[in-house]
Tab-separated table of C-alpha atoms in Angstrom:
chain	number	residue	atom	x	y	z
A	203	MET	CA	59.140	70.779	147.235
A	204	THR	CA	58.875	67.113	146.255
A	205	SER	CA	57.429	67.987	142.869
A	206	LEU	CA	60.254	70.489	142.286
A	207	LYS	CA	62.859	67.830	143.035
A	208	ARG	CA	61.072	65.442	140.652
A	209	ILE	CA	61.160	68.050	137.869
A	210	VAL	CA	64.873	68.648	138.441
A	211	MET	CA	65.634	64.939	138.407
A	212	ASN	CA	63.628	64.440	135.215
A	213	SER	CA	65.450	67.317	133.547
A	214	SER	CA	68.933	66.343	134.696
A	215	ARG	CA	69.757	64.241	131.655
A	216	VAL	CA	68.890	65.562	128.214
A	217	SER	CA	69.483	63.433	125.144
A	218	TYR	CA	69.626	66.199	122.553
A	219	PHE	CA	70.009	69.940	122.036
A	220	THR	CA	68.140	72.186	119.601
A	221	LEU	CA	70.133	74.778	117.648
A	222	ALA	CA	67.600	77.586	117.363
A	223	ALA	CA	69.600	80.061	115.246
A	224	TYR	CA	68.805	78.207	112.022
A	225	VAL	CA	65.946	79.531	109.905
A	226	ASP	CA	63.847	77.830	107.254
A	227	SER	CA	65.516	78.850	104.000
A	228	GLY	CA	63.550	76.572	101.664
A	229	LEU	CA	65.375	75.636	98.487
A	230	LEU	CA	68.106	78.162	99.314
A	231	ARG	CA	69.441	75.633	101.801
A	232	TYR	CA	71.077	73.786	98.893
A	233	LEU	CA	72.826	76.974	97.793
A	234	PHE	CA	74.000	77.625	101.363
A	235	PHE	CA	75.144	74.004	101.607
A	236	MET	CA	77.247	74.298	98.440
A	237	LEU	CA	78.776	77.610	99.567
A	238	VAL	CA	79.704	76.262	103.010
A	239	LEU	CA	80.989	72.995	101.513
A	240	SER	CA	83.139	74.955	99.040
A	241	LEU	CA	84.550	77.036	101.897
A	242	TYR	CA	85.334	73.897	103.893
A	243	LEU	CA	87.056	72.227	100.926
A	244	LEU	CA	89.064	75.398	100.253
A	245	ILE	CA	90.210	75.483	103.890
A	246	LEU	CA	91.155	71.793	103.756
A	247	CYS	CA	93.076	72.108	100.486
A	248	ALA	CA	94.938	75.295	101.466
A	249	ASN	CA	96.057	74.031	104.880
A	250	VAL	CA	96.908	70.507	103.705
A	251	LEU	CA	98.942	71.954	100.816
A	252	LEU	CA	101.096	74.061	103.121
A	253	ILE	CA	101.518	71.224	105.634
A	254	VAL	CA	102.759	68.960	102.815
A	255	VAL	CA	105.037	71.710	101.466
A	256	ILE	CA	106.644	72.213	104.888
A	257	CYS	CA	107.015	68.485	105.590
A	258	MET	CA	108.414	67.559	102.163
A	259	ASN	CA	110.951	70.377	101.729
A	260	ARG	CA	114.099	70.212	103.828
A	261	SER	CA	114.735	73.924	103.299
A	262	LEU	CA	111.623	74.596	105.398
A	263	HIS	CA	112.664	72.385	108.304
A	264	GLU	CA	113.293	75.404	110.498
A	265	PRO	CA	111.603	76.278	113.818
A	266	MET	CA	109.420	79.017	112.312
A	267	TYR	CA	107.983	76.652	109.700
A	268	VAL	CA	107.551	73.821	112.203
A	269	PHE	CA	105.406	76.140	114.338
A	270	LEU	CA	103.539	77.191	111.210
A	271	CYS	CA	102.843	73.545	110.449
A	272	SER	CA	101.370	73.163	113.940
A	273	LEU	CA	99.197	76.233	113.283
A	274	PHE	CA	97.896	74.791	109.990
A	275	VAL	CA	97.113	71.464	111.672
A	276	ASN	CA	95.108	73.376	114.258
A	277	GLU	CA	93.117	75.089	111.490
A	278	LEU	CA	92.176	71.653	110.139
A	279	TYR	CA	91.292	70.530	113.657
A	280	GLY	CA	89.006	73.499	114.336
A	281	SER	CA	87.361	73.387	110.910
A	282	THR	CA	86.568	69.699	111.302
A	283	GLY	CA	84.988	70.492	114.658
A	284	LEU	CA	82.589	72.937	112.982
A	285	PHE	CA	81.847	72.210	109.340
A	286	PRO	CA	80.596	68.577	109.238
A	287	LEU	CA	77.843	69.270	111.781
A	288	LEU	CA	77.114	72.660	110.198
A	289	LEU	CA	76.636	71.055	106.777
A	290	VAL	CA	74.298	68.413	108.206
A	291	GLN	CA	72.221	71.053	109.996
A	292	ILE	CA	71.885	73.224	106.870
A	293	LEU	CA	70.137	70.375	105.038
A	294	SER	CA	68.142	69.207	108.051
A	295	ASP	CA	64.527	70.178	108.730
A	296	VAL	CA	64.876	69.573	112.468
A	297	HIS	CA	67.961	71.204	113.971
A	298	THR	CA	68.593	68.863	116.868
A	299	VAL	CA	71.968	67.468	117.916
A	300	PRO	CA	72.526	64.411	120.146
A	301	ASP	CA	74.077	65.432	123.451
A	302	VAL	CA	77.224	63.397	122.755
A	303	PHE	CA	77.946	65.257	119.508
A	304	CYS	CA	77.096	68.603	121.091
A	305	PHE	CA	79.576	68.119	123.937
A	306	LEU	CA	82.157	66.780	121.459
A	307	GLN	CA	81.804	69.885	119.297
A	308	ASN	CA	82.038	72.055	122.387
A	309	PHE	CA	85.319	70.350	123.319
A	310	LEU	CA	86.781	70.568	119.805
A	311	LEU	CA	85.991	74.238	119.230
A	312	TYR	CA	87.191	75.526	122.585
A	313	SER	CA	90.401	73.472	122.479
A	314	TYR	CA	90.951	74.824	118.953
A	315	GLY	CA	90.686	78.379	120.262
A	316	GLY	CA	93.121	77.708	123.113
A	317	ALA	CA	95.624	75.998	120.819
A	318	GLU	CA	95.361	78.879	118.328
A	319	TYR	CA	96.395	81.485	120.883
A	320	LEU	CA	99.207	79.305	122.243
A	321	ASN	CA	100.468	78.635	118.706
A	322	LEU	CA	100.547	82.380	118.044
A	323	ALA	CA	102.322	82.977	121.367
A	324	VAL	CA	104.995	80.374	120.578
A	325	MET	CA	105.500	81.898	117.133
A	326	SER	CA	105.956	85.362	118.648
A	327	TYR	CA	108.548	83.935	121.067
A	328	ASP	CA	110.363	82.332	118.125
A	329	ARG	CA	110.430	85.670	116.253
A	330	TYR	CA	111.686	87.416	119.396
A	331	LEU	CA	114.646	85.025	119.632
A	332	ALA	CA	115.377	85.234	115.895
A	333	ILE	CA	115.355	89.050	115.766
A	334	CYS	CA	116.543	90.069	119.236
A	335	CYS	CA	119.002	87.225	119.935
A	336	PRO	CA	120.174	86.020	116.497
A	337	LEU	CA	123.557	84.726	117.728
A	338	GLN	CA	121.943	82.580	120.426
A	339	TYR	CA	118.967	81.488	118.298
A	340	ASN	CA	120.265	78.065	117.265
A	341	THR	CA	121.373	77.184	120.789
A	342	GLN	CA	118.125	78.427	122.313
A	343	MET	CA	115.655	76.980	119.792
A	344	THR	CA	116.778	73.350	119.907
A	345	VAL	CA	114.836	70.317	118.725
A	346	ASN	CA	113.941	69.431	122.319
A	347	ARG	CA	112.650	72.933	123.019
A	348	ILE	CA	110.596	72.924	119.827
A	349	ALA	CA	109.053	69.582	120.842
A	350	ILE	CA	108.271	70.895	124.341
A	351	LEU	CA	106.672	74.089	123.025
A	352	ILE	CA	104.474	72.227	120.541
A	353	SER	CA	103.493	69.667	123.196
A	354	VAL	CA	102.452	72.429	125.610
A	355	THR	CA	100.573	74.193	122.807
A	356	TRP	CA	98.390	71.126	122.258
A	357	PHE	CA	98.292	69.381	125.632
A	358	CYS	CA	97.183	72.334	127.785
A	359	PRO	CA	94.071	73.317	125.760
A	360	LEU	CA	93.017	69.678	125.375
A	361	LEU	CA	93.307	69.025	129.113
A	362	LEU	CA	91.613	72.285	130.159
A	363	CYS	CA	88.731	71.825	127.714
A	364	LEU	CA	88.288	68.175	128.673
A	365	VAL	CA	87.723	69.232	132.294
A	366	MET	CA	85.447	72.106	131.212
A	367	THR	CA	83.312	69.823	129.043
A	368	SER	CA	83.114	67.203	131.804
A	369	LEU	CA	81.889	69.844	134.260
A	370	SER	CA	79.220	70.988	131.801
A	371	ASN	CA	78.182	67.409	131.111
A	372	SER	CA	77.615	66.819	134.835
A	373	LEU	CA	75.126	69.699	135.164
A	374	GLN	CA	71.411	69.204	135.632
A	375	LEU	CA	69.819	70.883	132.625
A	376	CYS	CA	66.311	72.324	132.465
A	377	GLY	CA	66.332	73.196	128.763
A	378	THR	CA	67.645	72.055	125.414
A	379	ILE	CA	67.533	75.183	123.215
A	380	ILE	CA	70.850	76.775	122.186
A	381	GLU	CA	70.489	80.111	120.390
A	382	LYS	CA	73.354	79.417	117.978
A	383	VAL	CA	74.246	77.369	114.917
A	384	TYR	CA	76.745	75.278	116.897
A	385	CYS	CA	77.163	74.036	120.462
A	386	ASP	CA	79.112	76.232	122.855
A	387	ASN	CA	79.872	75.858	126.539
A	388	PHE	CA	78.373	79.079	127.861
A	389	SER	CA	75.024	78.373	126.174
A	390	ILE	CA	74.930	74.918	127.741
A	391	VAL	CA	75.778	76.254	131.206
A	392	LYS	CA	72.949	78.818	130.898
A	393	LEU	CA	70.491	75.912	130.530
A	394	ALA	CA	71.433	74.502	133.940
A	395	CYS	CA	68.983	74.455	136.842
A	396	SER	CA	71.700	73.340	139.275
A	397	ASP	CA	74.477	75.397	140.824
A	398	THR	CA	76.991	76.579	138.186
A	399	THR	CA	79.470	78.333	140.487
A	400	VAL	CA	82.231	75.816	139.791
A	401	ASN	CA	81.605	76.019	136.041
A	402	ASN	CA	81.733	79.828	136.069
A	403	ILE	CA	84.931	79.979	138.129
A	404	TYR	CA	86.615	77.333	136.013
A	405	GLY	CA	85.414	79.071	132.820
A	406	LEU	CA	87.052	82.311	133.951
A	407	PHE	CA	90.257	80.410	134.725
A	408	VAL	CA	90.293	78.735	131.305
A	409	SER	CA	89.608	82.067	129.566
A	410	SER	CA	92.394	83.787	131.500
A	411	PHE	CA	94.912	81.035	130.819
A	412	SER	CA	93.948	80.540	127.157
A	413	ILE	CA	93.696	84.217	126.182
A	414	PHE	CA	95.479	86.564	128.564
A	415	CYS	CA	98.605	84.488	129.260
A	416	PRO	CA	99.434	84.041	125.534
A	417	LEU	CA	98.628	87.707	124.861
A	418	ILE	CA	101.020	88.819	127.613
A	419	LEU	CA	103.809	86.748	126.035
A	420	ILE	CA	102.958	88.118	122.583
A	421	PHE	CA	102.949	91.741	123.748
A	422	TYR	CA	106.252	91.242	125.603
A	423	SER	CA	107.860	89.704	122.505
A	424	TYR	CA	106.700	92.499	120.219
A	425	ILE	CA	107.797	95.243	122.614
A	426	LYS	CA	111.299	93.732	122.511
A	427	ILE	CA	111.144	93.381	118.719
A	428	LEU	CA	109.968	96.980	118.351
A	429	LYS	CA	112.900	98.241	120.435
A	430	ILE	CA	115.357	96.342	118.256
A	431	CYS	CA	113.712	97.658	115.076
A	432	LEU	CA	113.869	101.261	116.249
A	433	SER	CA	117.536	101.021	117.135
A	434	GLY	CA	118.665	98.516	114.521
A	435	SER	CA	119.645	98.653	110.872
A	436	LYS	CA	117.354	98.806	107.848
A	437	GLY	CA	117.975	95.107	107.186
A	438	THR	CA	116.843	94.212	110.687
A	439	ARG	CA	113.638	96.227	110.251
A	440	GLN	CA	112.911	94.585	106.897
A	441	LYS	CA	113.424	91.116	108.371
A	442	ALA	CA	111.122	91.949	111.290
A	443	VAL	CA	108.394	93.301	109.034
A	444	SER	CA	108.540	90.378	106.583
A	445	THR	CA	108.220	87.712	109.285
A	446	CYS	CA	106.062	89.527	111.844
A	447	ALA	CA	103.460	91.140	109.564
A	448	PRO	CA	101.568	87.898	108.755
A	449	HIS	CA	101.722	86.887	112.418
A	450	LEU	CA	100.217	90.216	113.506
A	451	ALA	CA	97.506	89.962	110.834
A	452	SER	CA	96.618	86.486	112.072
A	453	LEU	CA	96.612	87.593	115.715
A	454	ILE	CA	94.407	90.647	115.097
A	455	ASN	CA	91.952	88.679	112.963
A	456	PHE	CA	91.564	85.879	115.506
A	457	SER	CA	91.311	88.299	118.437
A	458	CYS	CA	88.520	90.204	116.678
A	459	GLY	CA	86.673	86.951	116.015
A	460	ALA	CA	87.114	85.824	119.624
A	461	CYS	CA	85.873	89.223	120.825
A	462	PHE	CA	82.737	88.889	118.673
A	463	GLU	CA	82.104	85.435	120.137
A	464	ILE	CA	82.576	86.558	123.750
A	465	MET	CA	80.261	89.540	123.244
A	466	GLN	CA	77.573	87.308	121.746
A	467	SER	CA	77.831	84.849	124.613
A	468	ARG	CA	77.808	87.421	127.410
A	469	PHE	CA	75.399	90.056	126.084
A	470	ASN	CA	71.921	90.044	124.598
A	471	MET	CA	72.347	90.416	120.830
A	472	LYS	CA	68.734	89.717	119.800
A	473	THR	CA	68.378	93.280	118.516
A	474	LEU	CA	70.852	92.463	115.741
A	475	PRO	CA	69.611	90.788	112.534
A	476	ASN	CA	69.805	86.993	112.694
A	477	VAL	CA	72.115	86.783	109.658
A	478	LEU	CA	74.575	89.205	111.275
A	479	ARG	CA	74.541	87.259	114.552
A	480	ILE	CA	75.269	84.017	112.681
A	481	PHE	CA	78.112	85.684	110.762
A	482	LEU	CA	79.677	87.073	113.951
A	483	SER	CA	79.437	83.723	115.736
A	484	LEU	CA	81.092	81.894	112.825
A	485	TYR	CA	83.753	84.499	112.046
A	486	TRP	CA	86.475	83.151	114.362
A	487	LEU	CA	85.896	79.586	113.129
A	488	THR	CA	85.816	80.257	109.382
A	489	CYS	CA	87.961	83.304	108.578
A	490	GLN	CA	91.022	82.270	110.590
A	491	PRO	CA	91.465	78.804	108.980
A	492	LEU	CA	91.190	80.446	105.561
A	493	LEU	CA	93.249	83.570	106.295
A	494	ASN	CA	96.316	81.866	107.792
A	495	PRO	CA	97.327	79.700	104.808
A	496	LEU	CA	96.661	82.574	102.405
A	497	VAL	CA	98.623	85.143	104.420
A	498	TYR	CA	101.607	82.940	105.251
A	499	GLY	CA	101.643	81.216	101.865
A	500	LEU	CA	101.731	84.530	100.015
A	501	THR	CA	103.954	86.657	102.263
A	502	LEU	CA	106.741	84.230	103.235
A	503	SER	CA	109.023	84.099	100.198
A	504	LYS	CA	110.287	80.523	100.666
A	505	MET	CA	106.790	79.081	100.880
A	506	ARG	CA	105.505	81.268	98.051
A	507	ILE	CA	108.262	80.146	95.679
A	508	ILE	CA	107.757	76.442	96.470
A	509	CYS	CA	103.961	76.702	96.140
A	510	LYS	CA	104.323	78.475	92.788
A	511	SER	CA	106.684	75.795	91.522
A	512	LEU	CA	104.200	73.087	92.548
A	513	VAL	CA	101.262	74.805	90.859
A	514	PHE	CA	103.074	75.549	87.619
A	515	ALA	CA	104.652	72.085	87.579
A	516	GLU	CA	101.154	70.570	87.610
A	517	MET	CA	100.113	72.860	84.737
C-alpha cells in the first residue's frame, strides 16, 4: 500500500506530454510543413481580410456583419491555438509538449469550439428577428443588445474552459502519452490515476451547455424562419435563403467536425488508418476557419462586391 501511494505521488506531476499520433515521415516532413503553413497563412489572410472589410466599411456596420466579425475573430483564435504547435511538431523528431503548453492548447481549442457554437446561435437569432420580426428588428437589435450577445458568446466559453482546464491540471496523472496530434482534455483525463468523477460530470455539463443549448436556439430560430418562408412572399423566401444558406453550411460543417472529434475521443478508432484518424481529428479545427470566410465572402453580396473592388483596385 505504501509503495502504491509513493508511485501515485511520483506520478502526480508530469512535466511534459507525448503526442503519439505523429509518424516518422522523413524528408516528407518539410512538404507537410509547407502545406500546413500555407493552409494557416490562407486562413489568416482570408479571415483578417474580411474583418478589415467589415470594420472599415460603414455600409457593413449592421448587426449581422458585427456578428460575422466576431465569428471571423474566433476562427483566428482557434487556428492560432492549433497551427503554431502543429508546425513545430511536424519538424520535430521528438513529439513532446511541455505541460504548460499542452494545457494552454487544451483551453484554447475547447473555448474556440464553445464560442463557435454560441456565435452561430447568436447569428441564427439575428436572422430570426430580421426575417420574422422585420418591423421590430431595429428596436430589438440595439447596440447594447449586440454588445451583450457578443460578450456572452466569448465570456461563457472562456470561463467554462478555464474551470475545465484547471480541474484537469489538478489531476494525478500516471501517463504522458496522448494518442493525437494535439492536446485535448479527454485524453488528459484518461491518463489520470486519481478519481475523475468531478471532471467527467463537469465535462458533460460543459458539452451540454456548449453544444445542446446553442443547437436548441438554432433549431427554434430556423423553425420560425421556415414557417415564415412557407407562408410568406417570394421576396421573403429569397432573403431567407440568401442570408441563411451560408449560416446553415457553416453549422453543418462544424457539427460534422465536432461529431468526428467526439467519436474519436469516446470510441476506439485504432482500426482506422492513422492518416484518416489524423484528418478526422483536425477537420473541425482546419476546415471551419477556412470555410467560413470563403462561404460568407462569396455568398453575401455586399461583402463580395467590396472584396472584389479591393482585389481589382490592387491589380
